[in-house]
Amino acid sequence: MKAVCAILALCIAAAAAQNAAEPVPILRFNNELGEQLGQYNFEFESADGVVREEKGEQIPTSDTEGEFGAYKEGVITYKSPEGKTVTLRFVAGPNGYEPKLKISS
């Protein structure tokens, strides 16, 4: 039984190694923390055309002092396998997650 498990593990490892993709170079990367608690901004662009930008902060959730929730907004852009540009813009805040998807040629 141990031999069967060892052979199975070897086969899985060999299959995974064959499917391993080359790492995609990062062309641009920026990550900043703001002065306020929970405030941040980051962006990156990779050689395969993926671009991501996001910023966030803490916002009051009610009139009660000291109660805060997260507010985030951002955009992700990439090329689909069909060569179309996919752009996902999003806001996450008091109204929940609000994505807007655009696909163009």
Short mmCIF file of C-alpha atoms in Angstrom, two decimals, residues 2 7 26-27 41-42 47 57 77 86 90 99:
data_model
loop_
_atom_site.label_atom_id
_atom_site.label_comp_id
_atom_site.label_asym_id
_atom_site.label_seq_id
_atom_site.Cartn_x
_atom_site.Cartn_y
_atom_site.Cartn_z
CA LYS A 2 2.85 2.39 0.84
CA ILE A 7 4.03 5.96 -6.91
CA ILE A 26 6.20 42.47 -12.83
CA LEU A 27 6.74 45.74 -14.73
CA ASN A 41 -3.10 52.31 -2.16
CA PHE A 42 -1.51 49.69 -4.37
CA ALA A 47 4.28 41.70 -18.60
CA GLU A 57 -9.80 53.44 3.80
CA THR A 77 -7.74 44.87 -16.47
CA VAL A 86 -11.67 42.72 -19.71
CA PHE A 90 -15.44 47.67 -8.18
CA PRO A 99 -18.68 45.28 -9.52
#
